[in-house]
Short mmCIF file of N, CA and C in Angstrom, two decimals:
data_model
loop_
_atom_site.label_atom_id
_atom_site.label_comp_id
_atom_site.label_asym_id
_atom_site.label_seq_id
_atom_site.Cartn_x
_atom_site.Cartn_y
_atom_site.Cartn_z
N UNK A 1 -12.04 90.29 -81.81
CA UNK A 1 -12.60 90.19 -82.95
C UNK A 1 -13.58 91.13 -82.69
N UNK A 2 -13.97 91.73 -83.12
CA UNK A 2 -15.13 93.03 -83.62
C UNK A 2 -16.84 92.53 -83.93
N UNK A 3 -17.35 93.69 -84.36
CA UNK A 3 -18.33 93.59 -84.57
C UNK A 3 -20.09 94.49 -83.86
N UNK A 4 -19.94 95.22 -85.57
CA UNK A 4 -21.14 95.82 -84.88
C UNK A 4 -22.76 95.90 -85.37
N UNK A 5 -22.65 95.15 -86.30
CA UNK A 5 -23.80 94.25 -87.19
C UNK A 5 -23.52 95.45 -88.01
N UNK A 6 -21.98 94.88 -89.05
CA UNK A 6 -21.60 95.44 -90.33
C UNK A 6 -20.65 94.55 -90.63
N UNK A 7 -20.07 93.68 -90.64
CA UNK A 7 -18.90 93.41 -90.70
C UNK A 7 -18.32 92.36 -89.31
N UNK A 8 -16.91 91.92 -88.65
CA UNK A 8 -16.29 91.30 -88.84
C UNK A 8 -14.41 92.88 -88.90
N UNK A 9 -14.08 92.85 -87.63
CA UNK A 9 -13.40 93.66 -87.71
C UNK A 9 -11.87 93.09 -86.73
N UNK A 10 -10.69 92.57 -86.41
CA UNK A 10 -10.36 91.82 -85.91
C UNK A 10 -8.82 93.72 -84.95
N UNK A 11 -8.18 93.26 -83.84
CA UNK A 11 -7.67 94.12 -83.77
C UNK A 11 -6.58 93.24 -83.24
N UNK A 12 -5.40 93.64 -82.59
CA UNK A 12 -4.03 93.50 -82.17
C UNK A 12 -4.05 94.32 -81.13
N UNK A 13 -3.87 93.93 -80.15
CA UNK A 13 -2.70 94.79 -78.80
C UNK A 13 -1.52 95.54 -79.43
N UNK A 14 -1.29 96.07 -80.01
CA UNK A 14 0.23 96.44 -80.11
C UNK A 14 0.88 97.49 -78.46
N UNK A 15 2.10 96.58 -78.48
CA UNK A 15 2.20 96.70 -77.14
C UNK A 15 2.93 98.47 -76.35
N UNK A 16 4.01 98.49 -77.58
CA UNK A 16 4.52 99.60 -77.68
C UNK A 16 4.34 101.13 -76.94
N UNK A 17 2.33 100.72 -77.63
CA UNK A 17 1.36 101.69 -77.52
C UNK A 17 0.60 101.46 -76.33
N UNK A 18 0.61 100.57 -76.16
CA UNK A 18 -0.64 99.81 -75.05
C UNK A 18 -1.60 100.27 -76.10
N UNK A 19 -1.62 100.44 -77.23
CA UNK A 19 -3.62 100.44 -77.62
C UNK A 19 -3.16 98.85 -78.48
N UNK A 20 -5.09 98.96 -79.36
CA UNK A 20 -5.46 97.91 -80.34
C UNK A 20 -5.56 98.28 -81.09
N UNK A 21 -5.14 98.03 -82.49
CA UNK A 21 -4.97 98.94 -83.53
C UNK A 21 -5.37 97.70 -83.94
N UNK A 22 -6.54 98.09 -85.33
CA UNK A 22 -6.49 97.40 -86.63
C UNK A 22 -6.06 96.87 -87.05
N UNK A 23 -5.81 95.39 -87.45
CA UNK A 23 -5.05 94.46 -88.23
C UNK A 23 -5.72 93.60 -88.79
N UNK A 24 -6.89 93.76 -88.97
CA UNK A 24 -7.74 92.52 -89.98
C UNK A 24 -8.92 93.15 -90.17
N UNK A 25 -8.92 93.92 -91.08
CA UNK A 25 -10.21 94.95 -91.68
C UNK A 25 -11.84 93.61 -92.56
N UNK A 26 -12.42 93.96 -91.60
CA UNK A 26 -13.56 92.48 -92.88
C UNK A 26 -13.36 91.85 -93.07
N UNK A 27 -12.82 91.18 -92.10
CA UNK A 27 -13.17 89.56 -91.92
C UNK A 27 -14.08 88.91 -92.78
N UNK A 28 -13.59 87.88 -93.18
CA UNK A 28 -15.18 86.68 -93.64
C UNK A 28 -14.19 85.52 -93.74
N UNK A 29 -15.06 84.67 -92.95
CA UNK A 29 -14.77 83.29 -92.74
C UNK A 29 -14.59 82.35 -94.10
N UNK A 30 -12.90 81.20 -94.26
CA UNK A 30 -13.75 80.41 -95.57
C UNK A 30 -14.65 80.28 -95.88
N UNK A 31 -16.30 80.04 -97.12
CA UNK A 31 -17.10 79.18 -97.01
C UNK A 31 -16.73 77.48 -96.76
N UNK A 32 -15.14 76.58 -96.86
CA UNK A 32 -15.64 75.82 -96.61
C UNK A 32 -14.47 75.40 -95.82
N UNK A 33 -13.79 75.50 -95.42
CA UNK A 33 -12.14 74.68 -94.53
C UNK A 33 -12.03 72.75 -93.70
N UNK A 34 -11.25 72.19 -93.90
CA UNK A 34 -11.10 70.87 -93.52
C UNK A 34 -10.21 71.20 -91.66
N UNK A 35 -10.27 71.65 -91.21
CA UNK A 35 -10.52 71.83 -89.90
C UNK A 35 -11.59 71.30 -89.05
N UNK A 36 -10.97 70.69 -87.98
CA UNK A 36 -12.83 70.78 -87.44
C UNK A 36 -12.38 70.61 -85.78
N UNK A 37 -12.67 71.23 -84.88
CA UNK A 37 -12.44 71.44 -83.57
C UNK A 37 -13.77 71.49 -82.49
N UNK A 38 -13.37 69.71 -82.00
CA UNK A 38 -14.50 69.45 -81.28
C UNK A 38 -13.49 68.26 -79.86
N UNK A 39 -13.88 68.23 -79.16
CA UNK A 39 -12.98 67.54 -78.14
C UNK A 39 -13.79 65.78 -77.70
N UNK A 40 -13.45 65.21 -78.53
CA UNK A 40 -13.02 63.91 -79.25
C UNK A 40 -13.35 62.80 -78.09
N UNK A 41 -12.27 63.83 -76.70
CA UNK A 41 -12.49 62.35 -75.53
C UNK A 41 -13.99 62.23 -74.27
N UNK A 42 -15.13 63.08 -75.32
CA UNK A 42 -15.92 62.81 -75.11
C UNK A 42 -17.31 61.60 -75.96
N UNK A 43 -16.15 61.29 -76.72
CA UNK A 43 -16.86 60.74 -77.51
C UNK A 43 -17.60 59.50 -77.67
N UNK A 44 -17.47 58.70 -76.55
CA UNK A 44 -18.44 57.78 -76.16
C UNK A 44 -19.19 57.72 -75.21
N UNK A 45 -19.51 59.33 -75.18
CA UNK A 45 -20.07 59.89 -74.80
C UNK A 45 -21.35 60.57 -75.64
N UNK A 46 -21.04 60.82 -76.33
CA UNK A 46 -22.13 62.01 -77.85
C UNK A 46 -23.02 60.79 -78.20
N UNK A 47 -24.59 61.69 -78.01
CA UNK A 47 -25.88 60.93 -77.84
C UNK A 47 -24.76 59.94 -79.76
N UNK A 48 -25.53 59.13 -80.41
CA UNK A 48 -25.94 58.59 -81.55
C UNK A 48 -25.76 59.03 -82.54
N UNK A 49 -26.30 59.58 -82.53
CA UNK A 49 -27.07 61.45 -83.90
C UNK A 49 -25.06 61.95 -83.87
N UNK A 50 -24.59 62.49 -83.40
CA UNK A 50 -23.49 63.14 -83.01
C UNK A 50 -22.19 62.77 -83.10
N UNK A 51 -22.22 60.95 -82.59
CA UNK A 51 -21.25 60.34 -83.51
C UNK A 51 -20.74 59.85 -85.09
N UNK A 52 -22.73 59.50 -84.96
CA UNK A 52 -22.50 59.01 -86.65
C UNK A 52 -22.89 60.11 -87.52
N UNK A 53 -22.92 61.52 -86.69
CA UNK A 53 -22.37 62.74 -87.20
C UNK A 53 -20.78 62.99 -87.63
N UNK A 54 -19.97 62.73 -86.41
CA UNK A 54 -18.96 63.17 -86.55
C UNK A 54 -17.96 61.68 -87.65
N UNK A 55 -18.50 60.75 -87.45
CA UNK A 55 -18.39 59.50 -88.52
C UNK A 55 -17.83 60.36 -90.03
N UNK A 56 -18.94 60.76 -90.19
CA UNK A 56 -19.56 61.14 -91.59
C UNK A 56 -18.27 61.91 -92.05
N UNK A 57 -18.04 63.29 -91.39
CA UNK A 57 -18.04 64.05 -91.18
C UNK A 57 -15.93 63.69 -91.90
N UNK A 58 -14.82 63.44 -90.73
CA UNK A 58 -13.69 62.75 -91.02
C UNK A 58 -13.92 62.30 -91.99
N UNK A 59 -14.53 61.31 -92.68
CA UNK A 59 -14.77 60.34 -93.30
C UNK A 59 -15.21 61.25 -95.18
N UNK A 60 -15.14 62.40 -95.07
CA UNK A 60 -15.41 63.73 -95.92
C UNK A 60 -14.63 63.80 -96.49
N UNK A 61 -14.36 64.36 -97.99
CA UNK A 61 -12.86 64.79 -97.52
C UNK A 61 -13.84 66.58 -97.74
N UNK A 62 -12.61 67.83 -97.54
CA UNK A 62 -13.23 68.78 -97.16
C UNK A 62 -13.64 69.06 -98.45
N UNK A 63 -14.36 70.67 -99.23
CA UNK A 63 -14.78 70.67 -100.46
C UNK A 63 -12.91 71.03 -101.49
N UNK A 64 -11.85 71.04 -100.42
CA UNK A 64 -10.78 71.59 -101.42
C UNK A 64 -10.42 69.81 -101.48
N UNK A 65 -10.74 68.67 -101.19
CA UNK A 65 -10.40 67.70 -101.60
C UNK A 65 -9.32 66.75 -100.66
N UNK A 66 -9.46 68.23 -99.61
CA UNK A 66 -8.48 68.29 -98.63
C UNK A 66 -8.66 66.68 -97.17
N UNK A 67 -8.08 65.84 -96.95
CA UNK A 67 -8.63 65.59 -95.99
C UNK A 67 -8.45 66.41 -94.44
N UNK A 68 -10.18 66.16 -93.67
CA UNK A 68 -10.38 66.61 -93.03
C UNK A 68 -9.59 66.33 -90.92
N UNK A 69 -9.04 67.72 -90.66
CA UNK A 69 -7.83 67.30 -89.38
C UNK A 69 -8.93 67.98 -88.26
N UNK A 70 -8.29 67.10 -87.30
CA UNK A 70 -8.81 68.01 -85.79
C UNK A 70 -7.97 69.35 -84.84
N UNK A 71 -8.27 69.55 -84.43
CA UNK A 71 -7.53 71.12 -84.19
C UNK A 71 -8.41 70.61 -83.41
N UNK A 72 -7.90 70.54 -81.48
CA UNK A 72 -9.41 71.14 -80.82
C UNK A 72 -7.78 71.88 -79.60
N UNK A 73 -8.08 73.55 -79.08
CA UNK A 73 -7.20 73.43 -77.99
C UNK A 73 -8.26 74.02 -76.30
N UNK A 74 -9.18 73.35 -76.62
CA UNK A 74 -9.78 73.47 -75.53
C UNK A 74 -10.94 74.49 -74.94
N UNK A 75 -10.68 76.12 -75.79
CA UNK A 75 -10.69 77.13 -74.88
C UNK A 75 -11.96 77.39 -76.16
N UNK A 76 -12.79 77.66 -76.83
CA UNK A 76 -13.85 78.25 -76.72
C UNK A 76 -13.42 79.59 -77.83
N UNK A 77 -13.24 80.59 -77.10
CA UNK A 77 -12.62 81.69 -78.05
C UNK A 77 -11.17 81.46 -79.20
N UNK A 78 -10.36 81.07 -78.29
CA UNK A 78 -9.11 80.29 -79.80
C UNK A 78 -9.88 79.50 -80.52
N UNK A 79 -10.51 78.61 -80.23
CA UNK A 79 -11.14 77.99 -81.12
C UNK A 79 -12.10 78.24 -82.38
N UNK A 80 -12.01 79.13 -81.88
CA UNK A 80 -13.81 79.88 -83.10
C UNK A 80 -12.86 80.83 -83.75
N UNK A 81 -12.04 81.58 -82.56
CA UNK A 81 -10.93 82.59 -83.89
C UNK A 81 -10.08 81.55 -84.83
N UNK A 82 -9.07 80.42 -84.77
CA UNK A 82 -8.35 80.22 -85.72
C UNK A 82 -9.94 80.15 -86.96
N UNK A 83 -11.43 78.49 -86.20
CA UNK A 83 -11.87 78.83 -87.67
C UNK A 83 -12.81 79.93 -88.53
N UNK A 84 -12.81 81.59 -88.02
CA UNK A 84 -13.42 82.19 -88.54
C UNK A 84 -12.07 82.58 -89.82
N UNK A 85 -10.54 82.51 -88.60
CA UNK A 85 -9.37 82.93 -90.15
C UNK A 85 -9.70 81.98 -90.51
N UNK A 86 -9.29 80.47 -91.24
CA UNK A 86 -8.80 79.90 -91.90
C UNK A 86 -10.15 78.96 -92.18
N UNK A 87 -11.82 78.58 -91.49
CA UNK A 87 -11.96 77.78 -91.90
C UNK A 87 -12.82 76.80 -91.85
N UNK A 88 -13.83 76.15 -91.60
CA UNK A 88 -13.67 75.16 -90.13
C UNK A 88 -14.66 74.75 -89.45
N UNK A 89 -14.83 73.85 -88.54
CA UNK A 89 -16.02 74.43 -87.97
C UNK A 89 -16.06 73.99 -86.15
N UNK A 90 -16.42 74.46 -85.81
CA UNK A 90 -15.83 74.39 -83.77
C UNK A 90 -17.31 73.81 -83.73
N UNK A 91 -17.31 72.50 -82.89
CA UNK A 91 -18.15 71.87 -81.88
C UNK A 91 -18.35 71.99 -80.46
N UNK A 92 -19.67 71.63 -79.92
CA UNK A 92 -19.63 71.57 -78.60
C UNK A 92 -20.93 71.04 -78.91
N UNK A 93 -21.25 69.67 -78.66
CA UNK A 93 -22.07 69.30 -79.45
C UNK A 93 -22.96 68.73 -77.90
N UNK A 94 -23.85 68.05 -77.39
CA UNK A 94 -24.63 67.63 -76.06
C UNK A 94 -24.24 66.22 -75.91
N UNK A 95 -24.05 66.01 -75.16
CA UNK A 95 -23.53 64.17 -74.32
C UNK A 95 -24.05 63.64 -73.24
N UNK A 96 -23.97 62.41 -73.04
CA UNK A 96 -25.46 61.85 -72.19
C UNK A 96 -24.87 62.49 -70.54
N UNK A 97 -23.54 63.31 -69.75
CA UNK A 97 -23.66 64.01 -68.32
C UNK A 97 -24.10 65.66 -68.97
N UNK A 98 -24.74 66.12 -70.39
CA UNK A 98 -24.83 67.61 -70.18
C UNK A 98 -26.58 67.14 -72.26
N UNK A 99 -27.39 66.44 -71.23
CA UNK A 99 -27.97 65.78 -72.56
C UNK A 99 -28.53 67.79 -73.97
N UNK A 100 -28.95 68.37 -72.41
CA UNK A 100 -29.42 69.84 -73.17
C UNK A 100 -28.21 70.85 -74.41
N UNK A 101 -26.73 70.62 -74.23
CA UNK A 101 -25.67 70.76 -74.72
C UNK A 101 -25.14 71.80 -73.47
N UNK A 102 -24.47 72.51 -73.29
CA UNK A 102 -23.34 72.83 -72.37
C UNK A 102 -23.42 74.48 -72.02
N UNK A 103 -22.59 74.61 -73.64
CA UNK A 103 -23.07 76.36 -73.48
C UNK A 103 -23.64 77.10 -73.37
N UNK A 104 -24.05 78.21 -72.69
CA UNK A 104 -25.40 79.52 -72.34
C UNK A 104 -25.68 79.79 -73.07
N UNK A 105 -27.07 80.34 -74.09
CA UNK A 105 -27.37 80.77 -75.24
C UNK A 105 -26.80 82.18 -75.12
N UNK A 106 -27.78 83.10 -73.76
CA UNK A 106 -27.42 84.77 -73.80
C UNK A 106 -25.72 84.49 -73.96
N UNK A 107 -24.83 83.94 -73.22
CA UNK A 107 -23.78 84.77 -72.91
C UNK A 107 -22.78 83.99 -73.11
N UNK A 108 -22.35 82.74 -74.11
CA UNK A 108 -21.52 81.93 -74.57
C UNK A 108 -21.86 82.84 -75.93
N UNK A 109 -22.69 80.77 -76.21
CA UNK A 109 -23.61 81.01 -78.30
C UNK A 109 -23.42 81.89 -78.78
N UNK A 110 -24.66 82.68 -78.71
CA UNK A 110 -25.78 84.50 -79.12
C UNK A 110 -23.92 84.45 -79.30
N UNK A 111 -22.98 85.89 -78.35
CA UNK A 111 -22.45 86.83 -79.01
C UNK A 111 -21.62 86.07 -80.38
N UNK A 112 -20.87 84.65 -79.61
CA UNK A 112 -19.58 84.51 -81.26
C UNK A 112 -20.42 83.53 -82.62
N UNK A 113 -21.81 83.64 -81.59
CA UNK A 113 -22.46 83.64 -83.44
C UNK A 113 -23.10 84.52 -83.81
N UNK A 114 -22.84 85.41 -83.14
CA UNK A 114 -22.79 88.01 -83.77
C UNK A 114 -21.66 87.38 -85.34
N UNK A 115 -20.97 86.93 -84.56
CA UNK A 115 -19.32 87.44 -85.00
C UNK A 115 -19.62 86.16 -85.60
N UNK A 116 -19.71 84.84 -85.89
CA UNK A 116 -19.47 84.17 -87.56
C UNK A 116 -20.50 84.09 -88.33
N UNK A 117 -21.56 84.91 -88.12
CA UNK A 117 -22.51 85.25 -88.57
C UNK A 117 -22.06 86.95 -89.54
N UNK A 118 -21.70 87.22 -89.00
CA UNK A 118 -21.50 87.93 -89.48
C UNK A 118 -20.07 88.32 -91.05
N UNK A 119 -19.42 87.40 -90.21
CA UNK A 119 -18.26 87.24 -90.88
C UNK A 119 -18.79 86.24 -91.66
N UNK A 120 -19.63 85.33 -92.18
CA UNK A 120 -20.23 85.38 -93.64
C UNK A 120 -20.25 83.66 -93.11
N UNK A 121 -20.40 83.12 -91.78
CA UNK A 121 -20.41 82.05 -91.15
C UNK A 121 -22.03 81.33 -91.31
N UNK A 122 -22.13 80.62 -90.86
CA UNK A 122 -23.41 80.23 -89.95
C UNK A 122 -22.84 79.06 -88.86
N UNK A 123 -24.23 79.27 -87.27
CA UNK A 123 -24.65 79.27 -86.13
C UNK A 123 -25.71 78.26 -86.35
N UNK A 124 -24.98 76.75 -85.77
CA UNK A 124 -26.68 76.60 -85.21
C UNK A 124 -26.87 75.24 -84.36
N UNK A 125 -27.32 75.04 -83.64
CA UNK A 125 -27.78 74.64 -82.54
C UNK A 125 -27.94 72.73 -82.65
N UNK A 126 -27.27 73.26 -84.12
CA UNK A 126 -27.99 71.32 -85.33
C UNK A 126 -29.24 71.26 -85.55
N UNK A 127 -30.08 71.94 -85.44
CA UNK A 127 -31.11 71.88 -85.90
C UNK A 127 -31.91 73.63 -86.97
N UNK A 128 -31.59 74.69 -86.02
CA UNK A 128 -31.38 75.91 -86.85
C UNK A 128 -30.70 76.93 -86.07
N UNK A 129 -30.46 78.13 -86.98
CA UNK A 129 -29.11 78.87 -86.71
C UNK A 129 -29.64 79.45 -84.64
N UNK A 130 -28.81 79.72 -84.26
CA UNK A 130 -28.64 80.17 -82.80
C UNK A 130 -29.78 81.25 -82.55
N UNK A 131 -28.88 82.02 -83.38
CA UNK A 131 -29.21 83.89 -83.13
C UNK A 131 -31.01 83.43 -83.36
N UNK A 132 -31.72 82.30 -83.97
CA UNK A 132 -33.40 82.14 -84.35
C UNK A 132 -33.57 81.78 -82.96
N UNK A 133 -33.06 80.99 -82.00
CA UNK A 133 -33.12 80.56 -80.99
C UNK A 133 -33.75 81.50 -79.97
N UNK A 134 -34.97 81.24 -79.16
CA UNK A 134 -35.76 82.02 -78.03
C UNK A 134 -34.87 81.54 -76.42
N UNK A 135 -34.28 82.32 -75.63
CA UNK A 135 -33.95 81.52 -74.77
C UNK A 135 -35.56 81.38 -73.96
N UNK A 136 -34.76 80.04 -73.31
CA UNK A 136 -35.58 79.23 -72.34
C UNK A 136 -35.89 79.75 -70.55
N UNK A 137 -34.74 80.35 -70.38
CA UNK A 137 -34.53 80.89 -69.13
C UNK A 137 -33.11 81.04 -69.27
N UNK A 138 -32.71 82.07 -68.24
CA UNK A 138 -31.09 83.27 -68.12
C UNK A 138 -30.04 81.97 -68.72
N UNK A 139 -30.08 80.80 -67.99
CA UNK A 139 -29.40 80.43 -68.34
C UNK A 139 -28.68 78.70 -69.29
N UNK A 140 -29.80 79.07 -70.37
CA UNK A 140 -30.40 77.78 -70.88
C UNK A 140 -28.84 77.89 -72.06
N UNK A 141 -29.19 76.50 -72.23
CA UNK A 141 -28.13 75.18 -72.79
C UNK A 141 -28.03 75.18 -73.99
N UNK A 142 -27.45 74.89 -75.10
CA UNK A 142 -27.84 74.67 -75.80
C UNK A 142 -26.39 74.16 -76.87
N UNK A 143 -26.17 72.38 -77.67
CA UNK A 143 -24.93 72.81 -78.49
C UNK A 143 -24.68 73.45 -79.95
N UNK A 144 -23.64 73.16 -79.70
CA UNK A 144 -23.34 74.55 -80.41
C UNK A 144 -21.93 73.94 -81.79
N UNK A 145 -22.69 74.79 -82.87
CA UNK A 145 -21.91 73.91 -84.24
C UNK A 145 -21.62 75.04 -85.11
N UNK A 146 -20.43 76.18 -85.10
CA UNK A 146 -20.22 76.74 -85.07
C UNK A 146 -18.83 77.51 -86.37
N UNK A 147 -19.00 77.90 -87.73
CA UNK A 147 -17.86 78.09 -88.92
C UNK A 147 -18.37 78.10 -90.04
N UNK A 148 -17.65 77.41 -91.44
CA UNK A 148 -17.90 78.26 -92.68
C UNK A 148 -18.86 77.04 -92.79
N UNK A 149 -19.79 78.19 -94.06
CA UNK A 149 -20.91 77.64 -94.08
C UNK A 149 -21.50 75.74 -94.94
N UNK A 150 -20.18 75.43 -95.54
CA UNK A 150 -20.75 73.76 -96.00
C UNK A 150 -20.22 73.42 -94.66
N UNK A 151 -19.57 73.48 -94.12
CA UNK A 151 -18.72 72.95 -92.89
C UNK A 151 -20.17 72.90 -92.11
N UNK A 152 -21.10 73.45 -91.49
CA UNK A 152 -21.61 73.93 -90.85
C UNK A 152 -23.42 73.09 -90.92
N UNK A 153 -23.28 73.85 -92.87
CA UNK A 153 -24.85 73.10 -93.55
C UNK A 153 -24.24 71.71 -93.98
N UNK A 154 -23.17 70.55 -93.72
CA UNK A 154 -23.50 69.21 -93.43
C UNK A 154 -23.49 68.84 -92.34
N UNK A 155 -23.48 69.35 -91.34
CA UNK A 155 -23.27 68.88 -89.85
C UNK A 155 -24.53 68.86 -89.84
N UNK A 156 -25.35 69.51 -89.80
CA UNK A 156 -26.71 70.73 -90.20
C UNK A 156 -27.53 69.41 -91.24
N UNK A 157 -27.60 68.98 -92.06
CA UNK A 157 -27.72 67.56 -92.95
C UNK A 157 -28.10 66.16 -92.37
N UNK A 158 -26.80 66.10 -91.45
CA UNK A 158 -27.02 65.25 -91.84
C UNK A 158 -27.60 64.69 -90.46
N UNK A 159 -27.97 65.76 -89.51
CA UNK A 159 -28.77 65.62 -88.52
C UNK A 159 -30.36 65.42 -89.22
N UNK A 160 -30.73 66.26 -89.68
CA UNK A 160 -31.63 66.61 -91.19
C UNK A 160 -31.84 65.11 -91.16
N UNK A 161 -31.13 64.20 -92.33
CA UNK A 161 -30.86 62.56 -92.60
C UNK A 161 -31.76 61.51 -91.30
N UNK A 162 -31.27 62.20 -90.32
CA UNK A 162 -31.23 61.41 -88.93
C UNK A 162 -32.32 61.92 -88.63
N UNK A 163 -32.52 62.81 -88.07
CA UNK A 163 -34.41 63.14 -87.37
C UNK A 163 -35.56 62.54 -88.96
N UNK A 164 -35.12 62.26 -90.40
CA UNK A 164 -35.80 61.87 -92.03
C UNK A 164 -36.21 60.55 -91.57
N UNK A 165 -35.23 59.93 -90.69
CA UNK A 165 -35.17 59.32 -90.78
C UNK A 165 -35.85 57.52 -89.40
N UNK A 166 -35.79 58.56 -88.79
CA UNK A 166 -36.17 58.01 -87.05
C UNK A 166 -37.20 58.10 -87.28
N UNK A 167 -37.92 59.40 -87.94
CA UNK A 167 -39.98 59.55 -87.89
C UNK A 167 -40.23 58.71 -89.02
N UNK A 168 -39.61 57.82 -89.83
CA UNK A 168 -39.83 56.90 -91.07
C UNK A 168 -39.72 55.82 -90.63
N UNK A 169 -39.28 55.15 -89.45
CA UNK A 169 -38.79 54.16 -89.12
C UNK A 169 -40.56 53.53 -87.85
#
């Protein structure tokens, strides 16, 4: 996937010519998807709002009425490629061992957030768009939620409701 700020284009290596060929012009991420990608092996270490959001996400059918399905390769690039092509959401939330999140803003999250947004999706840290975050250090870490607009909006809406309920108590 490649972007210079005017959409996203996909290239595939043609081994007979040893060149990358444009195979997917002007890629658009679907508005909603039914696939979510997260390492559920960390579920017991996720903070309560993340566990609650995952429970809500899994219990709600996707916009097309289908049941949500977990598909997690464990490689951010591979999981996001699938998410951009077919819709859904990729998540790498904060957890007890990484309370600020694990992914680095400048050289992991922001470049891929740029691609996702150029393809028509959303990329958030759960509170605000990743591309609006000003790094506090070169290795600034953060939680990541990227993918289809409807799915990321659902997640950020869950977190917003949880924050408002905490302030009301």
